[in-house]
Amino acid sequence: QNAIEYADFSVKIFFNEISKYEWFKNTLFVFVADHTHPPIKDNKIHFIDNFHIPLILYHPTKKLNIDTSAIAQQVDIIPTLCYFLNIHSSNIPKFGKPLFFNDILKDYSDAITYLNGNYYLIKNGYYCKKSPYGFVFQDFNDNFREDTNKTNDVNRLKAIIQYFNNNMIYNTFVK
């Protein structure tokens, strides 16, 4: 608890100081963690709980129309900043999506991760796991699911894995 109170206090001091500068009102602030914390209580930890981290976007003079219920990940930060700044470039890696309300987010509220030899496509309420043994669909309580759009999820996960591997092999993420 003390660490959280200290973090809150530090952010307050930070904003009190920088709000005095002219550039403050024209700045988009991005706060993100690089990992989650261990569980506070002795509750059973589900797979998805390993990935909850804060992502905070703040602009002092603009209302940001962001869907805070959408599944997001760190690779969404660059597309979000580009969208905010109205930057459209083919040199931006194709991972991630802007987090502002728009048609892209509506169709792709998901995240991709790799853990312990498995790829995961995390969706609202469930995930698709690609292991060396095939594809499995489970909800966030680790129950198996049969009511998902398997073909689309499997194809999306395969495409992302292929895109990532090809760009890593040929060093072509940014041209």
GROMACS .gro file of C-alpha atoms in nm:
model
  175
    1GLN     CA    1   0.000   0.000   0.000
    2ASN     CA    2   0.282   0.243   0.082
    3ALA     CA    3   0.432   0.200  -0.267
    4ILE     CA    4   0.100   0.290  -0.431
    5GLU     CA    5   0.055   0.595  -0.208
    6TYR     CA    6   0.409   0.705  -0.287
    7ALA     CA    7   0.349   0.662  -0.661
    8ASP     CA    8   0.030   0.871  -0.639
    9PHE     CA    9   0.213   1.137  -0.441
   10SER     CA   10   0.500   1.143  -0.692
   11VAL     CA   11   0.264   1.182  -0.989
   12LYS     CA   12   0.088   1.468  -0.810
   13ILE     CA   13   0.421   1.646  -0.748
   14PHE     CA   14   0.527   1.582  -1.109
   15PHE     CA   15   0.210   1.738  -1.254
   16ASN     CA   16   0.216   2.029  -1.010
   17GLU     CA   17   0.567   2.116  -1.129
   18ILE     CA   18   0.532   2.067  -1.504
   19SER     CA   19   0.192   2.238  -1.526
   20LYS     CA   20   0.382   2.566  -1.481
   21TYR     CA   21   0.546   2.531  -1.825
   22GLU     CA   22   0.397   2.655  -2.150
   23TRP     CA   23   0.445   2.320  -2.328
   24PHE     CA   24   0.233   2.139  -2.068
   25LYS     CA   25  -0.100   2.226  -2.234
   26ASN     CA   26   0.022   2.082  -2.568
   27THR     CA   27   0.155   1.752  -2.437
   28LEU     CA   28   0.002   1.405  -2.444
   29PHE     CA   29   0.128   1.212  -2.144
   30VAL     CA   30   0.158   0.834  -2.161
   31PHE     CA   31   0.204   0.622  -1.851
   32VAL     CA   32   0.251   0.249  -1.886
   33ALA     CA   33   0.396  -0.032  -1.678
   34ASP     CA   34   0.626  -0.296  -1.819
   35HIS     CA   35   0.491  -0.578  -1.602
   36THR     CA   36   0.222  -0.660  -1.351
   37HIS     CA   37   0.261  -0.712  -0.980
   38PRO     CA   38   0.232  -1.036  -0.784
   39PRO     CA   39  -0.114  -1.105  -0.644
   40ILE     CA   40  -0.204  -0.906  -0.335
   41LYS     CA   41  -0.442  -1.170  -0.200
   42ASP     CA   42  -0.405  -1.546  -0.197
   43ASN     CA   43  -0.674  -1.584  -0.465
   44LYS     CA   44  -0.628  -1.825  -0.754
   45ILE     CA   45  -0.452  -1.643  -1.033
   46HIS     CA   46  -0.596  -1.696  -1.378
   47PHE     CA   47  -0.393  -1.677  -1.696
   48ILE     CA   48  -0.523  -1.332  -1.791
   49ASP     CA   49  -0.431  -1.184  -1.451
   50ASN     CA   50  -0.064  -1.204  -1.550
   51PHE     CA   51  -0.113  -0.928  -1.807
   52HIS     CA   52  -0.310  -0.653  -1.631
   53ILE     CA   53  -0.099  -0.337  -1.635
   54PRO     CA   54  -0.197   0.029  -1.633
   55LEU     CA   55  -0.195   0.230  -1.954
   56ILE     CA   56  -0.289   0.592  -1.895
   57LEU     CA   57  -0.315   0.861  -2.162
   58TYR     CA   58  -0.370   1.217  -2.042
   59HIS     CA   59  -0.392   1.548  -2.224
   60PRO     CA   60  -0.457   1.859  -2.012
   61THR     CA   61  -0.669   2.042  -2.271
   62LYS     CA   62  -0.820   1.773  -2.496
   63LYS     CA   63  -1.082   1.510  -2.425
   64LEU     CA   64  -0.944   1.177  -2.541
   65ASN     CA   65  -1.214   0.953  -2.683
   66ILE     CA   66  -1.060   0.623  -2.574
   67ASP     CA   67  -1.243   0.299  -2.514
   68THR     CA   68  -1.120   0.208  -2.167
   69SER     CA   69  -1.295  -0.130  -2.180
   70ALA     CA   70  -1.102  -0.243  -2.487
   71ILE     CA   71  -0.828  -0.499  -2.458
   72ALA     CA   72  -0.502  -0.317  -2.518
   73GLN     CA   73  -0.132  -0.391  -2.509
   74GLN     CA   74   0.192  -0.196  -2.516
   75VAL     CA   75   0.230  -0.226  -2.895
   76ASP     CA   76  -0.090  -0.020  -2.925
   77ILE     CA   77   0.090   0.289  -2.794
   78ILE     CA   78   0.269   0.381  -3.118
   79PRO     CA   79  -0.042   0.350  -3.340
   80THR     CA   80  -0.238   0.547  -3.078
   81LEU     CA   81   0.019   0.828  -3.078
   82CYS     CA   82   0.029   0.832  -3.460
   83TYR     CA   83  -0.351   0.850  -3.474
   84PHE     CA   84  -0.353   1.134  -3.220
   85LEU     CA   85  -0.087   1.324  -3.417
   86ASN     CA   86  -0.254   1.246  -3.752
   87ILE     CA   87   0.056   1.065  -3.878
   88HIS     CA   88  -0.009   0.816  -4.155
   89SER     CA   89   0.300   0.632  -4.269
   90SER     CA   90   0.378   0.296  -4.422
   91ASN     CA   91   0.693   0.292  -4.207
   92ILE     CA   92   0.496   0.234  -3.888
   93PRO     CA   93   0.497  -0.134  -3.785
   94LYS     CA   94   0.162  -0.300  -3.837
   95PHE     CA   95   0.141  -0.437  -3.484
   96GLY     CA   96  -0.108  -0.273  -3.256
   97LYS     CA   97  -0.407  -0.052  -3.319
   98PRO     CA   98  -0.507   0.298  -3.215
   99LEU     CA   99  -0.707   0.296  -2.892
  100PHE     CA  100  -0.939   0.581  -2.986
  101PHE     CA  101  -1.300   0.490  -3.066
  102ASN     CA  102  -1.308   0.400  -3.434
  103ASP     CA  103  -1.398   0.118  -3.671
  104ILE     CA  104  -1.056  -0.051  -3.634
  105LEU     CA  105  -1.086  -0.091  -3.259
  106LYS     CA  106  -1.441  -0.224  -3.286
  107ASP     CA  107  -1.321  -0.524  -3.491
  108TYR     CA  108  -0.983  -0.587  -3.325
  109SER     CA  109  -1.018  -0.548  -2.952
  110ASP     CA  110  -0.757  -0.809  -2.875
  111ALA     CA  111  -0.399  -0.860  -2.771
  112ILE     CA  112  -0.125  -1.101  -2.870
  113THR     CA  113   0.129  -1.250  -2.636
  114TYR     CA  114   0.385  -1.531  -2.621
  115LEU     CA  115   0.450  -1.719  -2.300
  116ASN     CA  116   0.623  -2.049  -2.225
  117GLY     CA  117   0.627  -2.171  -2.586
  118ASN     CA  118   0.265  -2.075  -2.657
  119TYR     CA  119   0.110  -1.791  -2.855
  120TYR     CA  120  -0.211  -1.632  -2.727
  121LEU     CA  121  -0.478  -1.423  -2.895
  122ILE     CA  122  -0.661  -1.260  -2.603
  123LYS     CA  123  -1.016  -1.148  -2.679
  124ASN     CA  124  -1.309  -1.017  -2.474
  125GLY     CA  125  -1.389  -1.301  -2.236
  126TYR     CA  126  -1.165  -1.572  -2.381
  127TYR     CA  127  -0.835  -1.651  -2.544
  128CYS     CA  128  -0.709  -1.868  -2.827
  129LYS     CA  129  -0.387  -2.050  -2.742
  130LYS     CA  130  -0.156  -2.195  -3.007
  131SER     CA  131   0.067  -2.456  -2.853
  132PRO     CA  132   0.292  -2.709  -3.026
  133TYR     CA  133  -0.009  -2.944  -3.002
  134GLY     CA  134  -0.268  -2.724  -3.172
  135PHE     CA  135  -0.524  -2.456  -3.086
  136VAL     CA  136  -0.723  -2.437  -2.764
  137PHE     CA  137  -0.996  -2.191  -2.665
  138GLN     CA  138  -1.046  -2.107  -2.297
  139ASP     CA  139  -1.227  -1.842  -2.095
  140PHE     CA  140  -1.049  -1.633  -1.833
  141ASN     CA  141  -1.133  -1.892  -1.566
  142ASP     CA  142  -0.940  -2.148  -1.773
  143ASN     CA  143  -1.254  -2.337  -1.880
  144PHE     CA  144  -1.256  -2.475  -2.233
  145ARG     CA  145  -1.487  -2.297  -2.479
  146GLU     CA  146  -1.660  -2.420  -2.789
  147ASP     CA  147  -1.871  -2.111  -2.868
  148THR     CA  148  -1.602  -1.897  -3.029
  149ASN     CA  149  -1.538  -1.797  -3.389
  150LYS     CA  150  -1.254  -2.044  -3.419
  151THR     CA  151  -1.170  -2.002  -3.787
  152ASN     CA  152  -1.128  -1.623  -3.767
  153ASP     CA  153  -0.930  -1.637  -3.442
  154VAL     CA  154  -0.701  -1.917  -3.563
  155ASN     CA  155  -0.638  -1.739  -3.894
  156ARG     CA  156  -0.572  -1.405  -3.721
  157LEU     CA  157  -0.326  -1.563  -3.479
  158LYS     CA  158  -0.148  -1.752  -3.760
  159ALA     CA  159  -0.123  -1.433  -3.968
  160ILE     CA  160   0.023  -1.232  -3.682
  161ILE     CA  161   0.279  -1.502  -3.604
  162GLN     CA  162   0.379  -1.518  -3.971
  163TYR     CA  163   0.401  -1.138  -4.000
  164PHE     CA  164   0.618  -1.116  -3.689
  165ASN     CA  165   0.849  -1.404  -3.787
  166ASN     CA  166   0.899  -1.280  -4.145
  167ASN     CA  167   0.978  -0.926  -4.033
  168MET     CA  168   1.221  -1.051  -3.769
  169ILE     CA  169   1.399  -1.281  -4.016
  170TYR     CA  170   1.428  -1.016  -4.290
  171ASN     CA  171   1.462  -0.714  -4.058
  172THR     CA  172   1.175  -0.532  -4.229
  173PHE     CA  173   0.959  -0.396  -3.946
  174VAL     CA  174   1.060  -0.042  -4.033
  175LYS     CA  175   1.191   0.045  -4.374
   0.00000   0.00000   0.00000
